[in-house]
Amino acid sequence: MRRLLLALGLGLLGCTNAPQGASTTVTFTRPRPVGVTGGTWVAKFDGDAITDAELSARFAEMNPYARARYQTVEQRKEYLEGLVRYELFAREAVKKGLAQDPEVLEATRRMMVQALLKKEVDQGGEVSQADVARYYQAHTSDYVKPAMTRLMHVFYARAHKDQAEAALAKVLALSPMDYASFQKLAREEDEDEKTKALEGDMRFQTDEELTARYGKAVAEAAATLKEVGAVVDHLVETDAGFHILKLQGRQAALNLSLEQARPSIVQVIQNERRQDRFKALLERLKKEAGLELNEQALAKIVVDPKAPAVEAKGPPPTTLGDPSGGAR
């Protein structure tokens, strides 16, 4: 029942928040359409009335699809009775003292914080075309990228060709998706110290990068691998030695124009500005409140993860994370 009354009340709450120790009052007023006055009553109760002008305004606020559901008198009566039921329950909740219920007050505080952040943080200015163009110019590499290939290899010096051939035979007998066995081989036998530490992982590289670091033969052999997990069926010979190559994945080329990238750039800029407004608002409020943290006292608090939970005496406090986290 408490949850029902809480849900009913929140739509009508108006609250003035006071510092700790001062009185907190919550008053309820039935919301009415802005600028609508007069009219003939269609429902009267407890010294209040819903008028035909008010009801017409509510129907006008609905989208056409919703409005189509109230074309008959009976349908309009059902909607009106729903408004009345809600109001009667809300007023009864006030009479029962639930306006001062700790859960109601905490829920109201949460709603006020959400409304504040929506007004002060979420409602920013428009992102101009010049803003988008500057961001695209500064981050072109995020939107224009060459195709890349991610390989694994086990490298052997030229003097160890026999060992390389024996290892290749073992690798070709493995399942294509048996990366664990390939990684084990790389840990044990790879003579390229950089990739040995990565269990043979060569990371994503362009054809140009593969050619510059390992030779043209490696880039050409990589191009022949069509399926993830596939292995080149022969030793790939370079001036430095022999490679056993396995395909981990491919990344298609990306070539988004400014116009194609515009929607995502607008979103990024809006998010960055939202975080900036959040931080600025928070810093101002900290300064105005004279915030201080006593880290020495904080360090002395004992938090035992194994202790049983103590029954809560009231609603749990609400915390607010960083700009990307939000309330929880």
Short mmCIF file of N, CA and C in Angstrom, two decimals, residues 39-99:
data_model
loop_
_atom_site.label_atom_id
_atom_site.label_comp_id
_atom_site.label_asym_id
_atom_site.label_seq_id
_atom_site.Cartn_x
_atom_site.Cartn_y
_atom_site.Cartn_z
N GLY A 39 -15.31 27.43 -17.14
CA GLY A 39 -15.87 26.18 -17.62
C GLY A 39 -16.92 25.64 -16.67
N THR A 40 -17.61 24.59 -17.11
CA THR A 40 -18.66 23.94 -16.33
C THR A 40 -18.10 22.69 -15.68
N TRP A 41 -18.45 22.46 -14.44
CA TRP A 41 -17.90 21.30 -13.75
C TRP A 41 -18.43 20.00 -14.36
N VAL A 42 -17.56 19.01 -14.43
CA VAL A 42 -17.95 17.67 -14.86
C VAL A 42 -17.77 16.67 -13.73
N ALA A 43 -17.05 17.07 -12.69
CA ALA A 43 -16.93 16.25 -11.48
C ALA A 43 -16.62 17.19 -10.32
N LYS A 44 -17.34 17.00 -9.20
CA LYS A 44 -17.12 17.80 -7.99
C LYS A 44 -16.81 16.86 -6.83
N PHE A 45 -15.85 17.30 -5.98
CA PHE A 45 -15.47 16.48 -4.83
C PHE A 45 -14.67 17.32 -3.86
N ASP A 46 -14.97 17.18 -2.59
CA ASP A 46 -14.14 17.74 -1.51
C ASP A 46 -13.81 19.22 -1.73
N GLY A 47 -14.79 19.99 -2.17
CA GLY A 47 -14.57 21.41 -2.39
C GLY A 47 -13.82 21.74 -3.66
N ASP A 48 -13.55 20.79 -4.50
CA ASP A 48 -12.81 20.99 -5.75
C ASP A 48 -13.68 20.54 -6.90
N ALA A 49 -13.28 20.86 -8.12
CA ALA A 49 -14.04 20.45 -9.30
C ALA A 49 -13.14 20.35 -10.51
N ILE A 50 -13.43 19.41 -11.35
CA ILE A 50 -12.80 19.29 -12.66
C ILE A 50 -13.79 19.82 -13.67
N THR A 51 -13.37 20.76 -14.51
CA THR A 51 -14.29 21.39 -15.45
C THR A 51 -14.14 20.81 -16.86
N ASP A 52 -15.17 21.14 -17.68
CA ASP A 52 -15.10 20.70 -19.07
C ASP A 52 -13.94 21.38 -19.79
N ALA A 53 -13.62 22.63 -19.40
CA ALA A 53 -12.49 23.33 -20.03
C ALA A 53 -11.17 22.63 -19.70
N GLU A 54 -11.04 22.21 -18.46
CA GLU A 54 -9.84 21.50 -18.04
C GLU A 54 -9.71 20.17 -18.76
N LEU A 55 -10.84 19.45 -18.84
CA LEU A 55 -10.82 18.15 -19.49
C LEU A 55 -10.51 18.29 -20.99
N SER A 56 -11.10 19.30 -21.63
CA SER A 56 -10.82 19.53 -23.05
C SER A 56 -9.35 19.83 -23.28
N ALA A 57 -8.75 20.59 -22.36
CA ALA A 57 -7.32 20.91 -22.48
C ALA A 57 -6.48 19.65 -22.36
N ARG A 58 -6.86 18.75 -21.44
CA ARG A 58 -6.11 17.49 -21.29
C ARG A 58 -6.19 16.64 -22.55
N PHE A 59 -7.38 16.59 -23.16
CA PHE A 59 -7.51 15.81 -24.40
C PHE A 59 -6.69 16.44 -25.52
N ALA A 60 -6.64 17.78 -25.55
CA ALA A 60 -5.88 18.48 -26.59
C ALA A 60 -4.39 18.21 -26.46
N GLU A 61 -3.92 17.96 -25.23
CA GLU A 61 -2.51 17.70 -25.00
C GLU A 61 -2.09 16.31 -25.47
N MET A 62 -3.06 15.42 -25.66
CA MET A 62 -2.75 14.05 -26.08
C MET A 62 -2.37 14.01 -27.56
N ASN A 63 -1.58 12.99 -27.93
CA ASN A 63 -1.32 12.80 -29.35
C ASN A 63 -2.58 12.26 -30.03
N PRO A 64 -2.71 12.41 -31.34
CA PRO A 64 -3.93 12.00 -32.03
C PRO A 64 -4.32 10.53 -31.79
N TYR A 65 -3.32 9.66 -31.67
CA TYR A 65 -3.62 8.24 -31.45
C TYR A 65 -4.32 8.04 -30.11
N ALA A 66 -3.80 8.67 -29.04
CA ALA A 66 -4.42 8.55 -27.72
C ALA A 66 -5.78 9.22 -27.69
N ARG A 67 -5.90 10.36 -28.37
CA ARG A 67 -7.15 11.11 -28.38
C ARG A 67 -8.29 10.33 -29.02
N ALA A 68 -7.93 9.45 -29.95
CA ALA A 68 -8.96 8.67 -30.65
C ALA A 68 -9.68 7.71 -29.72
N ARG A 69 -9.12 7.45 -28.54
CA ARG A 69 -9.74 6.50 -27.61
C ARG A 69 -10.86 7.13 -26.80
N TYR A 70 -11.11 8.44 -26.96
CA TYR A 70 -12.11 9.12 -26.14
C TYR A 70 -13.16 9.83 -26.98
N GLN A 71 -13.71 9.11 -27.94
CA GLN A 71 -14.68 9.69 -28.85
C GLN A 71 -16.12 9.55 -28.36
N THR A 72 -16.36 8.67 -27.41
CA THR A 72 -17.72 8.49 -26.89
C THR A 72 -17.80 9.05 -25.47
N VAL A 73 -19.05 9.31 -25.04
CA VAL A 73 -19.26 9.82 -23.69
C VAL A 73 -18.74 8.83 -22.65
N GLU A 74 -18.98 7.55 -22.88
CA GLU A 74 -18.54 6.53 -21.93
C GLU A 74 -17.02 6.49 -21.82
N GLN A 75 -16.33 6.66 -22.93
CA GLN A 75 -14.86 6.67 -22.91
C GLN A 75 -14.34 7.89 -22.16
N ARG A 76 -14.97 9.04 -22.39
CA ARG A 76 -14.57 10.25 -21.67
C ARG A 76 -14.87 10.13 -20.18
N LYS A 77 -16.00 9.49 -19.85
CA LYS A 77 -16.35 9.28 -18.45
C LYS A 77 -15.31 8.39 -17.76
N GLU A 78 -14.85 7.36 -18.46
CA GLU A 78 -13.85 6.46 -17.90
C GLU A 78 -12.56 7.22 -17.59
N TYR A 79 -12.15 8.11 -18.50
CA TYR A 79 -10.95 8.91 -18.28
C TYR A 79 -11.13 9.84 -17.09
N LEU A 80 -12.30 10.49 -17.03
CA LEU A 80 -12.60 11.40 -15.91
C LEU A 80 -12.57 10.66 -14.58
N GLU A 81 -13.19 9.48 -14.54
CA GLU A 81 -13.20 8.70 -13.30
C GLU A 81 -11.78 8.30 -12.88
N GLY A 82 -10.92 8.08 -13.86
CA GLY A 82 -9.53 7.77 -13.54
C GLY A 82 -8.83 8.95 -12.87
N LEU A 83 -9.10 10.17 -13.37
CA LEU A 83 -8.54 11.36 -12.73
C LEU A 83 -9.04 11.51 -11.30
N VAL A 84 -10.33 11.28 -11.12
CA VAL A 84 -10.92 11.42 -9.79
C VAL A 84 -10.35 10.39 -8.83
N ARG A 85 -10.25 9.14 -9.28
CA ARG A 85 -9.69 8.09 -8.42
C ARG A 85 -8.29 8.47 -7.94
N TYR A 86 -7.50 8.93 -8.86
CA TYR A 86 -6.13 9.31 -8.51
C TYR A 86 -6.13 10.41 -7.46
N GLU A 87 -6.96 11.44 -7.67
CA GLU A 87 -7.01 12.56 -6.75
C GLU A 87 -7.52 12.15 -5.37
N LEU A 88 -8.51 11.30 -5.32
CA LEU A 88 -9.06 10.86 -4.03
C LEU A 88 -8.03 10.06 -3.25
N PHE A 89 -7.32 9.18 -3.93
CA PHE A 89 -6.27 8.42 -3.25
C PHE A 89 -5.16 9.34 -2.75
N ALA A 90 -4.77 10.32 -3.57
CA ALA A 90 -3.70 11.23 -3.17
C ALA A 90 -4.11 12.03 -1.94
N ARG A 91 -5.35 12.51 -1.92
CA ARG A 91 -5.82 13.27 -0.77
C ARG A 91 -5.92 12.40 0.48
N GLU A 92 -6.33 11.17 0.31
CA GLU A 92 -6.40 10.27 1.45
C GLU A 92 -4.99 9.98 2.00
N ALA A 93 -4.01 9.90 1.09
CA ALA A 93 -2.63 9.69 1.53
C ALA A 93 -2.16 10.85 2.39
N VAL A 94 -2.54 12.07 2.01
CA VAL A 94 -2.18 13.24 2.81
C VAL A 94 -2.85 13.18 4.18
N LYS A 95 -4.11 12.82 4.19
CA LYS A 95 -4.84 12.72 5.46
C LYS A 95 -4.20 11.69 6.39
N LYS A 96 -3.65 10.64 5.83
CA LYS A 96 -3.01 9.59 6.63
C LYS A 96 -1.59 9.98 7.08
N GLY A 97 -1.16 11.17 6.71
CA GLY A 97 0.16 11.62 7.12
C GLY A 97 1.30 11.17 6.23
N LEU A 98 0.97 10.60 5.09
CA LEU A 98 2.04 10.07 4.22
C LEU A 98 2.81 11.16 3.49
N ALA A 99 2.32 12.40 3.54
CA ALA A 99 3.10 13.49 2.94
C ALA A 99 4.42 13.67 3.64
#
